Short mmCIF file of C-alpha atoms and ligand atoms in Angstrom, two decimals:
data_model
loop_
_atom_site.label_atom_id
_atom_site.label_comp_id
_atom_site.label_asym_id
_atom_site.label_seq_id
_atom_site.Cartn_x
_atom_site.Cartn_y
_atom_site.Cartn_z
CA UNK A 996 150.06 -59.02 156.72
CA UNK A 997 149.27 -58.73 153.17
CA UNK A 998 147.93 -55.65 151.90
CA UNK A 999 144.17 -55.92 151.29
CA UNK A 1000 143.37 -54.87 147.87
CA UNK A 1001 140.21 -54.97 146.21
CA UNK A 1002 138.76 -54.20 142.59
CA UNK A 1003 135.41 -52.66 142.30
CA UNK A 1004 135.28 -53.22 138.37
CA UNK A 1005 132.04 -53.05 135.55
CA UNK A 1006 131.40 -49.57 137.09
CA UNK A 1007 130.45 -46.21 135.93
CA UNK A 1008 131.85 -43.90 138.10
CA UNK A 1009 130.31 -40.59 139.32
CA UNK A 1010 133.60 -39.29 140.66
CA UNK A 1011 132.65 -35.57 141.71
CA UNK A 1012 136.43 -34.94 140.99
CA UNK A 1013 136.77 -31.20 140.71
CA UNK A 1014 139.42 -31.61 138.35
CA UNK A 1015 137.38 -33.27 135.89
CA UNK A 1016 133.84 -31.14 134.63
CA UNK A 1017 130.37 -31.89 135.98
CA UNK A 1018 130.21 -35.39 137.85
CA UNK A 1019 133.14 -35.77 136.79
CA UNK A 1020 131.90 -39.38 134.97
CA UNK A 1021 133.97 -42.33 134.04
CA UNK A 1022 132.45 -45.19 132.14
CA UNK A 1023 133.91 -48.80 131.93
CA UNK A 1024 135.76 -48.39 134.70
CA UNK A 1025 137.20 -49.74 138.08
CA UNK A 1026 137.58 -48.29 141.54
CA UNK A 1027 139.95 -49.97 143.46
CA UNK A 1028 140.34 -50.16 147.03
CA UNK A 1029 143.79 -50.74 148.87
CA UNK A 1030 143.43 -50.68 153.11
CA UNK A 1031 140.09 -48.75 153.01
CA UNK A 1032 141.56 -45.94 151.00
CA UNK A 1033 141.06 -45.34 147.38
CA UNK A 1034 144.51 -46.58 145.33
CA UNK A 1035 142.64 -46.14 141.74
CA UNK A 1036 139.63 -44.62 139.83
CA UNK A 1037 139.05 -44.48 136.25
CA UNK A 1038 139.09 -46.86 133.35
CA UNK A 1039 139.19 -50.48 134.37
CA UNK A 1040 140.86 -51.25 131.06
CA UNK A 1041 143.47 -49.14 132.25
CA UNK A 1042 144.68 -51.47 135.16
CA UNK A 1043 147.72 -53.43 134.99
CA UNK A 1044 146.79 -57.15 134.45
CA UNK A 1045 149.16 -58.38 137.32
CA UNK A 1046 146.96 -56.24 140.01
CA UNK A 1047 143.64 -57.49 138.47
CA UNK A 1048 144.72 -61.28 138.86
CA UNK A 1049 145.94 -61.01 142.53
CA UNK A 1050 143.23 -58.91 144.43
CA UNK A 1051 139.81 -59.50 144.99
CA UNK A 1052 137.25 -58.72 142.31
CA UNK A 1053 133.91 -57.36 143.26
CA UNK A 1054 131.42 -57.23 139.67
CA UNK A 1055 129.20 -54.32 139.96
CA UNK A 1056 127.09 -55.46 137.14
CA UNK A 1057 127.39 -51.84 135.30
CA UNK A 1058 126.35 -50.34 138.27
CA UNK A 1059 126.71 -46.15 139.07
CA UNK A 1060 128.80 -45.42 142.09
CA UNK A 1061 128.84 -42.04 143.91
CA UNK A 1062 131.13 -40.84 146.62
CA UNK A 1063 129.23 -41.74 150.18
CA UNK A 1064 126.57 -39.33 151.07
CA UNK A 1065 127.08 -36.76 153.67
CA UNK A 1066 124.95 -34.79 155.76
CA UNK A 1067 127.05 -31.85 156.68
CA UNK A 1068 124.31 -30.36 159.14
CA UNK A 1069 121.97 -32.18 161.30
CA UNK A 1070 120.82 -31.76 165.00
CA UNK A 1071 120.04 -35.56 164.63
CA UNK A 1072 120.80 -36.03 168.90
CA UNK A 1073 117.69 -34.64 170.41
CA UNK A 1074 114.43 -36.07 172.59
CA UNK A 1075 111.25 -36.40 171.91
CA UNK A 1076 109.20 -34.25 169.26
CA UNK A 1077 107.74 -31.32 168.61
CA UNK A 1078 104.58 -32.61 166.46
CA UNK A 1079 102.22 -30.71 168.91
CA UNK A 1080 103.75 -27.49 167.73
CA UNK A 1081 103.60 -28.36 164.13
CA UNK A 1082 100.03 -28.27 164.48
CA UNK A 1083 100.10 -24.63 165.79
CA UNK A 1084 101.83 -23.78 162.89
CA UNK A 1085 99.01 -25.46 160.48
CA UNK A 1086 96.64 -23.81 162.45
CA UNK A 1087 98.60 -20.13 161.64
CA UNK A 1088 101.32 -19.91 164.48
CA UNK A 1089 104.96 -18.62 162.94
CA UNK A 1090 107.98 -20.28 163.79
CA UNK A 1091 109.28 -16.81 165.49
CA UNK A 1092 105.71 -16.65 167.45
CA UNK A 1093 105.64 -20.23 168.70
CA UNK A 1094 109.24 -19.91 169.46
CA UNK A 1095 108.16 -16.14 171.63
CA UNK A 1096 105.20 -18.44 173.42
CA UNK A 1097 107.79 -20.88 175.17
CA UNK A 1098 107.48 -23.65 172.39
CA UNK A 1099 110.55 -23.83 169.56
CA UNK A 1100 114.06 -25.13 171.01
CA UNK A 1101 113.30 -24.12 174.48
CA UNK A 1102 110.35 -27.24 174.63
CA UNK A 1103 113.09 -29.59 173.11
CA UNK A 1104 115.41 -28.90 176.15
CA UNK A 1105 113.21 -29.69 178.77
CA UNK A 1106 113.45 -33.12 177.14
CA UNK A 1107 116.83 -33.78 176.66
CA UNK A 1108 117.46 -32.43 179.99
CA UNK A 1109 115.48 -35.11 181.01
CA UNK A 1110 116.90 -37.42 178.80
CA UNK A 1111 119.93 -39.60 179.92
CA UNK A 1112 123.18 -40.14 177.75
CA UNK A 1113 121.55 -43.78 176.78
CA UNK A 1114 117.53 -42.58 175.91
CA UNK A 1115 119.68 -40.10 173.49
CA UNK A 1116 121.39 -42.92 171.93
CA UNK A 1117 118.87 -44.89 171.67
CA UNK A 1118 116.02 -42.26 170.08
CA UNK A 1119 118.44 -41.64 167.61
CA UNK A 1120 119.97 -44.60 166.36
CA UNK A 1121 116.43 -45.09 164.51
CA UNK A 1122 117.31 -41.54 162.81
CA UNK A 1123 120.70 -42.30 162.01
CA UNK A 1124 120.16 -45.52 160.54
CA UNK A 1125 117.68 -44.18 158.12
CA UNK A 1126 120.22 -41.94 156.62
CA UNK A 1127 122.67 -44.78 156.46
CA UNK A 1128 119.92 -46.62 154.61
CA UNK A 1129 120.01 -43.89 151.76
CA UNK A 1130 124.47 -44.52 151.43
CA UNK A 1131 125.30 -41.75 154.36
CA UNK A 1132 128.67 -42.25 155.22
CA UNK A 1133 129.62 -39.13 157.04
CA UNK A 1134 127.00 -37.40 159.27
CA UNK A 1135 127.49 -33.88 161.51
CA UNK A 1136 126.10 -33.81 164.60
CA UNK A 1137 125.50 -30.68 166.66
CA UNK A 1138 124.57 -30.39 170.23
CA UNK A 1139 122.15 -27.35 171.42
CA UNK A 1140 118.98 -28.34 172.98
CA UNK A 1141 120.94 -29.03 176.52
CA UNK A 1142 121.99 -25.65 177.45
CA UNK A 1143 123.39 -26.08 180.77
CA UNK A 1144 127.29 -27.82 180.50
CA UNK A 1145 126.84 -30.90 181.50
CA UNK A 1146 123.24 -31.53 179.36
CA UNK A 1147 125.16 -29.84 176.28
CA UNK A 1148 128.29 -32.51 177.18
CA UNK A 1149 125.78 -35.68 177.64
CA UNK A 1150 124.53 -34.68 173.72
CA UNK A 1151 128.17 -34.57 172.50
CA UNK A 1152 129.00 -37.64 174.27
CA UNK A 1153 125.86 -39.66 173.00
CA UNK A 1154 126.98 -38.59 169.60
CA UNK A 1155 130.90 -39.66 169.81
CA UNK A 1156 129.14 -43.11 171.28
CA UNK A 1157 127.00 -43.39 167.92
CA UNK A 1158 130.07 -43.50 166.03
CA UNK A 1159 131.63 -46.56 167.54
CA UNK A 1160 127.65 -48.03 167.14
CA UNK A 1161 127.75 -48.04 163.46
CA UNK A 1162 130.03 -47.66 159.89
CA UNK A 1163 129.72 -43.93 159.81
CA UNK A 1164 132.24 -40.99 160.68
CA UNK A 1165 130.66 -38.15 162.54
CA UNK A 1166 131.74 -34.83 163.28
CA UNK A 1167 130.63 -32.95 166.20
CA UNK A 1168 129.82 -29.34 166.26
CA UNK A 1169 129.09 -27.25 169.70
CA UNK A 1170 126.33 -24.96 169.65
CA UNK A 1171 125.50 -23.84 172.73
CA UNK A 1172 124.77 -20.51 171.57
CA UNK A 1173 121.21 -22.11 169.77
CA UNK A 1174 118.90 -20.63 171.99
CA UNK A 1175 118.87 -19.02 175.81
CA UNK A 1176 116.95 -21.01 178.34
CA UNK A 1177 114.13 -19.21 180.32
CA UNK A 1178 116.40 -19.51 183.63
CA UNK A 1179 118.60 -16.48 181.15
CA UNK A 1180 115.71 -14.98 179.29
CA UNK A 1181 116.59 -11.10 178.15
CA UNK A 1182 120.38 -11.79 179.83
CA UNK A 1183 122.14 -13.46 176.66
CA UNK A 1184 125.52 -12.49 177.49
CA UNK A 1185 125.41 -13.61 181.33
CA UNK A 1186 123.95 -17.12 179.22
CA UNK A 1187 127.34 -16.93 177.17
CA UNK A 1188 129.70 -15.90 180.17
CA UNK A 1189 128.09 -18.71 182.13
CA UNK A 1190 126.92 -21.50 180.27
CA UNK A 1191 128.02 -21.36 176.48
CA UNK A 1192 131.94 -20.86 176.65
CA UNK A 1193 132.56 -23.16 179.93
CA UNK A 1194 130.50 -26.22 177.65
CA UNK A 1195 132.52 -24.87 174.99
CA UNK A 1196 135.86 -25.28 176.71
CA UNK A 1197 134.90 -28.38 178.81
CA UNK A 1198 133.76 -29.93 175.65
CA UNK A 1199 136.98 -29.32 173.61
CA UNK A 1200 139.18 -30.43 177.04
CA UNK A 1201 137.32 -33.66 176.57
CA UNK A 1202 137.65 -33.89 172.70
CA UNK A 1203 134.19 -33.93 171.89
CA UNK A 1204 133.97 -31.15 169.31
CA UNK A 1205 134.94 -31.00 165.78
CA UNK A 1206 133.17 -26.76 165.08
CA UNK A 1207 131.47 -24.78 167.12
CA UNK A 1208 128.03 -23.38 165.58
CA UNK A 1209 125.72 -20.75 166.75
CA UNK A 1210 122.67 -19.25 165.51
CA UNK A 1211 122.43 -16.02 164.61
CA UNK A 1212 119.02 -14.36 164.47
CA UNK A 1213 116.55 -11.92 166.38
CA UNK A 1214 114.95 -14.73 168.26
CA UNK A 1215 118.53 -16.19 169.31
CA UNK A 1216 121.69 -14.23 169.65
CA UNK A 1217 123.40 -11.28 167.90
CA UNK A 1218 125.99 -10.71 165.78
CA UNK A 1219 128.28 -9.21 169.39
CA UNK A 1220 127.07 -12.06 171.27
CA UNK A 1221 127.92 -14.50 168.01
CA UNK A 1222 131.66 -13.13 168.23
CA UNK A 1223 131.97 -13.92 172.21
CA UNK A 1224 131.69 -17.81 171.82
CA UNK A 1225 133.64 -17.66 168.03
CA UNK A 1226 136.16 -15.54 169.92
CA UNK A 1227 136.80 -18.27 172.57
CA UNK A 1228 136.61 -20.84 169.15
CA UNK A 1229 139.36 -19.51 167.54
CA UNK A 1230 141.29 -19.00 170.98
CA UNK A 1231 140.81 -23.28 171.10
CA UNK A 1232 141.16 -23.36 167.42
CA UNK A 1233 138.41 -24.53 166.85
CA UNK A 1234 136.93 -23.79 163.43
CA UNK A 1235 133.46 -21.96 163.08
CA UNK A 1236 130.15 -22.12 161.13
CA UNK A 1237 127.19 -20.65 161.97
CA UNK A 1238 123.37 -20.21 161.23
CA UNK A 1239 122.96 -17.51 159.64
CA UNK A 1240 120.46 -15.40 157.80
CA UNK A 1241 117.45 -17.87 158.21
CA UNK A 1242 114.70 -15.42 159.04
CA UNK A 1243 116.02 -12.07 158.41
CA UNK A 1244 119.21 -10.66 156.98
CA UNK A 1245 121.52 -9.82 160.35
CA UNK A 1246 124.68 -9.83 158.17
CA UNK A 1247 125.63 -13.63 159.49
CA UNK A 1248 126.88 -14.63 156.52
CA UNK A 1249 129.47 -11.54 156.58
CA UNK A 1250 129.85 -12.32 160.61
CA UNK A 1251 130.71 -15.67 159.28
CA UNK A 1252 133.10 -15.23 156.61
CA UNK A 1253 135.35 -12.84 158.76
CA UNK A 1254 135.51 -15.73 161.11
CA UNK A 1255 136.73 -17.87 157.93
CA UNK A 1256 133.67 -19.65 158.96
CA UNK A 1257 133.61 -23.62 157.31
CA UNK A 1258 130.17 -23.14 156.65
CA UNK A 1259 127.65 -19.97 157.03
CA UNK A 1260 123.63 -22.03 157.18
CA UNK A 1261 120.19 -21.61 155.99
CA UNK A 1262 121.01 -17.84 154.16
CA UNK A 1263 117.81 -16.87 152.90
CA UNK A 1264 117.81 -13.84 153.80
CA UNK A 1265 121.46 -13.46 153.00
CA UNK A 1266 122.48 -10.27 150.60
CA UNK A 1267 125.21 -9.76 147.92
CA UNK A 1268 127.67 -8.34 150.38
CA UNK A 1269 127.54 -11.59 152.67
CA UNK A 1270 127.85 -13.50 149.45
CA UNK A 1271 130.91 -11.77 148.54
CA UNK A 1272 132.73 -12.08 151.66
CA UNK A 1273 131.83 -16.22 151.83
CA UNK A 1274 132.99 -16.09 148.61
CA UNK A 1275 136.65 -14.35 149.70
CA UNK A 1276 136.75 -16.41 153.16
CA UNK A 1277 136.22 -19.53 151.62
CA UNK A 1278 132.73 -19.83 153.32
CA UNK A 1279 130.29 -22.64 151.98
CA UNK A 1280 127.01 -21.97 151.92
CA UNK A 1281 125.18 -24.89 153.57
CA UNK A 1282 121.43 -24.63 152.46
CA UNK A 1283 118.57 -26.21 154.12
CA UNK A 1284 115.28 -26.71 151.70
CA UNK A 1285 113.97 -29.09 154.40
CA UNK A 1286 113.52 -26.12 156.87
CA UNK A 1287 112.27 -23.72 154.35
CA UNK A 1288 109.78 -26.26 153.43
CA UNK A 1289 108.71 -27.47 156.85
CA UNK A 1290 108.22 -23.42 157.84
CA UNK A 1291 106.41 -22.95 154.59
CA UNK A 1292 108.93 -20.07 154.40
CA UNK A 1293 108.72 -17.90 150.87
CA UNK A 1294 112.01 -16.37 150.46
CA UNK A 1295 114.82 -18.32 148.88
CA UNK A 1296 118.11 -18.53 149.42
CA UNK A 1297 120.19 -16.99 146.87
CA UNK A 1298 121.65 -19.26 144.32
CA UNK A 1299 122.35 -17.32 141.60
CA UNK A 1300 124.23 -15.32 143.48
CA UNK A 1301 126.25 -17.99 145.30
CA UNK A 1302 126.46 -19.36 141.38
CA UNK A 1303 127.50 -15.65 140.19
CA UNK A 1304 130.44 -15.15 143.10
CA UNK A 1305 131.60 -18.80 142.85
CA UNK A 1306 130.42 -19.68 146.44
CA UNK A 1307 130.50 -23.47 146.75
CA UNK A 1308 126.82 -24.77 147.88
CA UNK A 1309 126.17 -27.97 149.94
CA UNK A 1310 123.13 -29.48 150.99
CA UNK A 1311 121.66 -30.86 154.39
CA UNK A 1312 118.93 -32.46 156.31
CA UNK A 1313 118.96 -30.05 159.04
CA UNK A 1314 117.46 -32.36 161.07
CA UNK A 1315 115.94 -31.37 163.97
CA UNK A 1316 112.07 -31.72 165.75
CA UNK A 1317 111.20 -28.09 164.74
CA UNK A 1318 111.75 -26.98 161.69
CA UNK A 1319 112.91 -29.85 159.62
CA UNK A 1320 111.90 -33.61 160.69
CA UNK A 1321 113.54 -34.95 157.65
CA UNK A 1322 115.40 -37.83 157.45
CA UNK A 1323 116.03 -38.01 153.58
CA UNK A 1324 119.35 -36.97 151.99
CA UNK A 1325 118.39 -38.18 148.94
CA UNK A 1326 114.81 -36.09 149.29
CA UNK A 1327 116.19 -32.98 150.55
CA UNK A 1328 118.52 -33.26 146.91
CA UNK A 1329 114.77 -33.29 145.65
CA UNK A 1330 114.09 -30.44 147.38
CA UNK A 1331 117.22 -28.23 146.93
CA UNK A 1332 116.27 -28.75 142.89
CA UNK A 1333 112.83 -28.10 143.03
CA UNK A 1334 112.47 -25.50 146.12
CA UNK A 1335 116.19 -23.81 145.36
CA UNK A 1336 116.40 -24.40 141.54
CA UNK A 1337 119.92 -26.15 142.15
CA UNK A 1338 120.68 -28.50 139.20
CA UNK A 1339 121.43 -32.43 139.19
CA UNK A 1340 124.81 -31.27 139.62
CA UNK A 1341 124.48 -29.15 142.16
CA UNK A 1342 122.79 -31.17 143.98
CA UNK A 1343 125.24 -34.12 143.98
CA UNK A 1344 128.06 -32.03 144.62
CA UNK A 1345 126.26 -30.76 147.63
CA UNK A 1346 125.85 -33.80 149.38
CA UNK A 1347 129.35 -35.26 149.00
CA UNK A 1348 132.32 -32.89 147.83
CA UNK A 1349 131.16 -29.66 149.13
CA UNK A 1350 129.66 -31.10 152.07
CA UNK A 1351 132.78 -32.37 152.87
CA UNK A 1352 134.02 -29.14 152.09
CA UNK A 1353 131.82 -27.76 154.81
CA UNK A 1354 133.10 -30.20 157.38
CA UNK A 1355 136.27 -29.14 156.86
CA UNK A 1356 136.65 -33.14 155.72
CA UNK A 1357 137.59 -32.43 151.60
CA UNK A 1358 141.36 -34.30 152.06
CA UNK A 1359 139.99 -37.33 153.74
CA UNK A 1360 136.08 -38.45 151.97
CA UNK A 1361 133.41 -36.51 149.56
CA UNK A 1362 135.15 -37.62 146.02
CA UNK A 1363 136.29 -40.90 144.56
CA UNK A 1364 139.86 -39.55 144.14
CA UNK A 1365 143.25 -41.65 145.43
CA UNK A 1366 144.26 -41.42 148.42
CA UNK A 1367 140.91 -40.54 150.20
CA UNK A 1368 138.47 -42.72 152.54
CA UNK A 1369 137.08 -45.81 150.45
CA UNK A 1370 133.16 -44.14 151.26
CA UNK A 1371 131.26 -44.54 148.09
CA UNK A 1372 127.59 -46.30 147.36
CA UNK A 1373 126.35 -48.49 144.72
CA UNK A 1374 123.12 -47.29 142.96
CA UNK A 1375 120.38 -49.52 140.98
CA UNK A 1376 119.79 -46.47 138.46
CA UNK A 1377 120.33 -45.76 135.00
CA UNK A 1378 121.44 -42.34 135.40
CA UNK A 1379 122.84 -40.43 138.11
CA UNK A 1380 119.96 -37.57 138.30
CA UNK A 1381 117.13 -40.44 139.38
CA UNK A 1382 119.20 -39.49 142.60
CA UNK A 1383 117.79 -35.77 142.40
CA UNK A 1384 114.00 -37.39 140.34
CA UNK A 1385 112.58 -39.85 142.63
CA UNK A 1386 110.46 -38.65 146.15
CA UNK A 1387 110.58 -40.99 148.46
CA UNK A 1388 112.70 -43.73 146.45
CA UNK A 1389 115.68 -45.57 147.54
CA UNK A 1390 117.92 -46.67 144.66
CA UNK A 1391 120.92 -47.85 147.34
CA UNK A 1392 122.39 -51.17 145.77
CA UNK A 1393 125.29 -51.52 148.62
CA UNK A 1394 127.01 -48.72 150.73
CA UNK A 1395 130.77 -48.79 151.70
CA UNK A 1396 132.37 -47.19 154.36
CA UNK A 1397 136.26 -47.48 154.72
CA UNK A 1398 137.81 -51.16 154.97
CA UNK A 1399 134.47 -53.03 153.39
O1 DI6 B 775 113.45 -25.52 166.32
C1 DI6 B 775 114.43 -26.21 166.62
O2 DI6 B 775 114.42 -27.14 167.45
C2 DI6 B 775 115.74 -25.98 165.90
C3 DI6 B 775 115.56 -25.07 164.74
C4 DI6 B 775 116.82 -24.94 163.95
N1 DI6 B 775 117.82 -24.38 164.74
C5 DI6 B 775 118.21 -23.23 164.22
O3 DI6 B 775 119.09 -22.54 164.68
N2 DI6 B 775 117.51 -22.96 163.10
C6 DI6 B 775 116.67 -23.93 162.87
O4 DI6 B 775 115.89 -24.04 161.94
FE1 FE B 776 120.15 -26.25 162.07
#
């Protein structure tokens, strides 16, 4: 069968190419696409003749083109909401105190519990298609709010299902160790020994997971209890990331980095030590303005010091029905570079290459370079940083995913 090629030409290119500096931007030029993977990007007056006049031209009218956007952290599977509780917390009510008086994850897993595999797929298809709305062409999806093994495996499984329902690659990530159910209160370890690394291993025998997450913080599970379930990761090799440092500094990010974690999350409270090690492991920093906005939280991750040890930053929705509702990629760019002081840059970078970076995905989408997934977007702007300006603005022109 012949080879399907086609030319994406009359293009400016925002390539994110790390070889190349800032967005790595190429004007005039082409991007063309051979069996779903990228064969060329650069100057369109660079292209032999004899491939321009026997593939199929596509005119993007002078249009900018990104890599597709990625949302390297979301708990997008879930039932229900938790709007009752965000009223608490207008009315005074901390996240940590709501979370102490039952509410937090705990009230989401009563309803997933009662939720089957198909009301899970269903509430979030709605979610899912609003980030492939804004050119989302990779998503992560973590379980958590089932907490027994087979609710935990009925998430996973609704979210492998949501891939086959729509043009989007998702990755999976276990995290079982998000919160202990009241049948375990005060007995976190019997929760592990029982619950957490049985999901975890029935859910890798099934090939559900792509990382294995946990959350690391006083109201959740320790640093010991953190290495239990990455201990049985690695045994699986599975890789690791974890939430770390959201509400007070418990050394996750270190914990995380001597794990060679993918990703270490949230970091606010994260110190220069922790940023040093991610920086030696490899570690991205995943940050998560949509949480520290939704919590009304004051302290800030730190930037300049993931800027000053050369720790790669992504960005994420973090969505979830407690502490970030948002379904915006392009918004939470907004946010990261007006809560977090990232640049336009930044910004970009963190929602394609080092998200993908964070996935553990960098050889296969997150750039426009050969050889990787044809996932890019087509943008009615005149400059790439409207993508960071507008709130609540959707420039998408046309999103590709793969074979288009
Ligand atoms: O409140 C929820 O439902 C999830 C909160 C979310 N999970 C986590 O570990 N940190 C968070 O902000
Ligand atoms: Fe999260």
């Amino acid at each position: 069968m012949a080879t399907a090629v086609r030319i994406w030409t009359n293009a400016r290119l925002a390539t994110l190419d790390p070889k190349l500096s800032g967005l790595g931007i190429v004007e005039e030029a082409a991007l063309v696409v051979r069996d779903g993977r990228i064969s060329y990007a650069g100057p369109a007056a660079d292209l032999p003749s004899t491939l321009i006049t026997s593939s199929d031209l596509v005119d993007c009218g002078g249009r900018w083109i990104t890599p597709g956007l990625i949302d390297c952290h979301t708990h997008l599977v879930h039932a229900g909401n938790r709007a009752n509780e965000f009223e608490m917390q207008l009315a005074g009510a901390s996240y940590d105190e709501i979370a102490r008086a039952g509410g937090g994850i705990v009230s989401s897993v009563g309803k997933v519990r009662a939720a089957s595999e198909d009301d899970l797929v269903r509430e979030t298809l709605p979610r899912l298609d609003a980030l492939l709305a804004e050119g989302v062409t990779t998503i992560e999806i973590k379980s958590g709010y089932g907490l027994t093994v087979d609710d935990e495996l009925k998430m996973l499984r609704a979210a492998r299902r949501l891939a086959t329902m729509r043009p989007v690659s998702i990755t999976t990530t276990y995290l079982g160790a998000h919160a202990t159910p009241a049948d375990y209160r005060g007995r976190n370890r019997d929760f592990i020994r029982d619950v957490v690394i049985p999901g975890l291993r029935a859910a890798h025998a099934e090939g559900l997971i792509d990382a294995v997450d946990g959350f690391c913080e006083g109201i959740a599970f320790s640093q010991d209890e953190i290495r239990l379930v990455f201990d049985a990761a690695r045994a699986l090799g599975l890789p690791v990331k974890l939430h770390a440092d959201q509400l007070s500094n418990l050394s996750g990010a270190a914990l995380a980095a001597s794990y060679h974690a993918l990703s270490a999350d949230h970091l606010e409270y994260t110190d220069e030590a922790g940023v040093m090690a991610m920086e030696k492991a490899g570690t991205v920093a995943v940050l998560l303005p949509g949480a520290f906005y939704f919590l009304r939280e004051t302290r800030k991750p730190p930037v300049d010091l993931f800027r000053k040890h050369g720790v790669r930053m992504a960005l994420a929705t973090d969505n979830n029905p407690g502490t970030s509702p948002l379904t915006s990629l392009l918004l939470t760019m907004n946010m990261g570079a007006t809560l977090f002081g990232l640049t336009v840059t930044e910004c970009l970078a963190g929602v394609t290459r080092e998200a993908a970076r964070a996935l553990g995905r960098i050889e296969e989408t997150g750039t426009l370079e050969v050889g990787k997934s044809a996932d890019f977007c087509l943008w009615d702007i005149g400059e790439p940083a409207e993508l960071v300006y507008r709130i609540g603005f959707n420039p998408l022109h046309r999103r590709v995913w793969g074979d288009e």
